[in-house]
XYZ file of C-alpha atoms in Angstrom:
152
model
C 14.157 11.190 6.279
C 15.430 7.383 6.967
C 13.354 5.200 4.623
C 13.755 2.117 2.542
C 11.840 0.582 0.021
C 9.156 -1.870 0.857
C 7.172 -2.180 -2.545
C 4.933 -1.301 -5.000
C 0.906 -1.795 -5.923
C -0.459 -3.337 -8.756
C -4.301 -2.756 -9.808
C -5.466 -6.199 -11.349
C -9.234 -7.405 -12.152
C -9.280 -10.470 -10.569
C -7.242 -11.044 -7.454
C -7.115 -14.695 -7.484
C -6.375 -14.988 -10.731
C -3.314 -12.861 -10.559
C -2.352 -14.853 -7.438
C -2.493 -17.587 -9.183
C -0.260 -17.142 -11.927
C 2.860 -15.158 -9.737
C 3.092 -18.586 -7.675
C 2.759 -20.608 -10.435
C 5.395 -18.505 -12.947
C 7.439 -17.285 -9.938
C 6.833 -20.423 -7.142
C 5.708 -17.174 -4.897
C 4.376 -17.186 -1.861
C 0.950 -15.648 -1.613
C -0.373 -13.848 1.748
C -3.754 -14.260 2.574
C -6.121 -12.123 1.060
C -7.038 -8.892 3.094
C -9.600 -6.532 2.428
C -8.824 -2.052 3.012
C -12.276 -0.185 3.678
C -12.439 3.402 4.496
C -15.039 6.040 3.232
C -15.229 5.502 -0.475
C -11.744 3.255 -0.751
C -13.077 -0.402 -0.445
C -10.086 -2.981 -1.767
C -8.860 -6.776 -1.560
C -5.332 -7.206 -2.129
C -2.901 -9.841 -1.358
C 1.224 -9.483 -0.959
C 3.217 -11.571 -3.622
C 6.574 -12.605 -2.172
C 9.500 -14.045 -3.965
C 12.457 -14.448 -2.559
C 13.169 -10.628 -0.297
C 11.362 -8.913 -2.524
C 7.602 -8.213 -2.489
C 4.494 -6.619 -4.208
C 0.874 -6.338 -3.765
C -1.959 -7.419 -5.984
C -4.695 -5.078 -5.386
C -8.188 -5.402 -6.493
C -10.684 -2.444 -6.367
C -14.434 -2.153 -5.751
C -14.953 1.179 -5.091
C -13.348 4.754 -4.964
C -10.122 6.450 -6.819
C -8.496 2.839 -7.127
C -11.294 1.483 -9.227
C -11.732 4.564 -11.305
C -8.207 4.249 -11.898
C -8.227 0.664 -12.908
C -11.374 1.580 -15.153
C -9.507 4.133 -16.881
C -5.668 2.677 -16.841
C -6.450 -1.184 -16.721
C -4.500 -3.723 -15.250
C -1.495 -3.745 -14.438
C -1.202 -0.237 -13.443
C 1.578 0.460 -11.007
C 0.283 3.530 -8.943
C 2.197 3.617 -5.840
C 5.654 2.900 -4.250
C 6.107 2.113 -0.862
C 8.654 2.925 1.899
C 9.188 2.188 5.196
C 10.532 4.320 8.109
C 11.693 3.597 11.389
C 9.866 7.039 13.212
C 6.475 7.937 11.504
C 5.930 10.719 13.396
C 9.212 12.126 12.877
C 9.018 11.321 9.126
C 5.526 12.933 9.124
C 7.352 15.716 10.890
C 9.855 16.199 8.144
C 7.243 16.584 5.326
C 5.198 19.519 7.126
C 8.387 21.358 7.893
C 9.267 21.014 3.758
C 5.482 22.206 3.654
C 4.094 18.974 2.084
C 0.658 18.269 4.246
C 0.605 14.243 4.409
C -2.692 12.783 3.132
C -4.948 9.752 3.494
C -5.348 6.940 1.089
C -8.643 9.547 -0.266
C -6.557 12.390 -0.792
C -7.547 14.484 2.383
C -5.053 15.901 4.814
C -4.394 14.236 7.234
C -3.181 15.012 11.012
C -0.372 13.353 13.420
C -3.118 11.468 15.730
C -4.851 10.026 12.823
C -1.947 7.803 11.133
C -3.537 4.638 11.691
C -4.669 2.478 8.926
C -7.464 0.088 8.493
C -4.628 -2.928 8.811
C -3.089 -1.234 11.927
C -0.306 0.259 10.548
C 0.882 4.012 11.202
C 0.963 4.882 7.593
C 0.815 8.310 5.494
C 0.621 9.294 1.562
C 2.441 12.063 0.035
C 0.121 14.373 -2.094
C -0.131 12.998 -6.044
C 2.010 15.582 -7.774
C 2.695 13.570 -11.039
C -0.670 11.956 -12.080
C -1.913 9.153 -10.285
C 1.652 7.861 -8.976
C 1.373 7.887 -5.710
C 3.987 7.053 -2.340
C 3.122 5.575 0.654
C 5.151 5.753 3.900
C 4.624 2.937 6.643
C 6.273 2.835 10.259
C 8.538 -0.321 9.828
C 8.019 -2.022 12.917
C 4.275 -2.244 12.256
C 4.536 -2.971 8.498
C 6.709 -6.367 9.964
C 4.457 -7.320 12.227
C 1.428 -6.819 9.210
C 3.689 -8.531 7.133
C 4.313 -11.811 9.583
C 0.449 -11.942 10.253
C -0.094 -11.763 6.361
C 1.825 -15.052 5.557
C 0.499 -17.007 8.335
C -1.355 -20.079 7.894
């Protein structure tokens, strides 16, 4: 599977506070602030940028993100992020290994449903060690998410 890192998710209590300080302590630049809703997931996160590298700053209302922040607090880094030029084929890959790809809930999900609330052909690999998670995201989407993120 052809992927490459992208980077990782933070759970935080207040969004704009942790926006705040990375662009203040790390002159960051700070994406706009986007909101994920699907079934009981409901999220507003924002993609801290210094220099190449990148992270999000995610802030949970509801669903296994907010339970998780309730029970591991802030800072929690829960999932890692890849990119991959083919989706499908990568999605192909992991149900030949017999992983079955996910949602961001947890429930299997199929080749025709990949897209995510942002737009972006995206799949989760089943939690096998606690509540670390990885995400895999079709690069060519994830740049054009990523351009419309930082503009003004």
């Amino acid at each position: 599977m052809d992927l490459k890192f992208s980077h990782i998710d933070i759970l935080v209590n207040d969004l704009q506070t942790a926006c705040d300080y990375y662009a203040k302590i790390f002159n960051a630049a700070i994406s706009k602030k986007l909101v994920w809703q699907r079934e009981d997931l409901h999220v507003t996160y924002a993609i801290v940028k210094t220099g190449q590298e990148r992270f999000m700053l995610v802030q949970p209302f509801t669903g296994n993100l907010k339970n998780l922040l309730d029970a591991k607090g802030e800072g929690t880094i829960y999932r890692h992020c890849y990119s991959t030029p083919d989706i499908e084929s990568a999605f192909d890959q992991l149900i030949a290994s017999g992983v079955q790809p996910e949602d961001e809930n947890g429930n299997a999900l199929s080749k025709e449903k990949l897209n995510s609330p942002s737009g972006v052909k995206i799949i989760w690999l089943p939690k096998r060690f606690g509540e670390f998670s990885i995400e895999i995201l079709e690069q060519e989407g994830l740049d054009q998410f990523m351009n419309e993120a930082f503009k003004n």
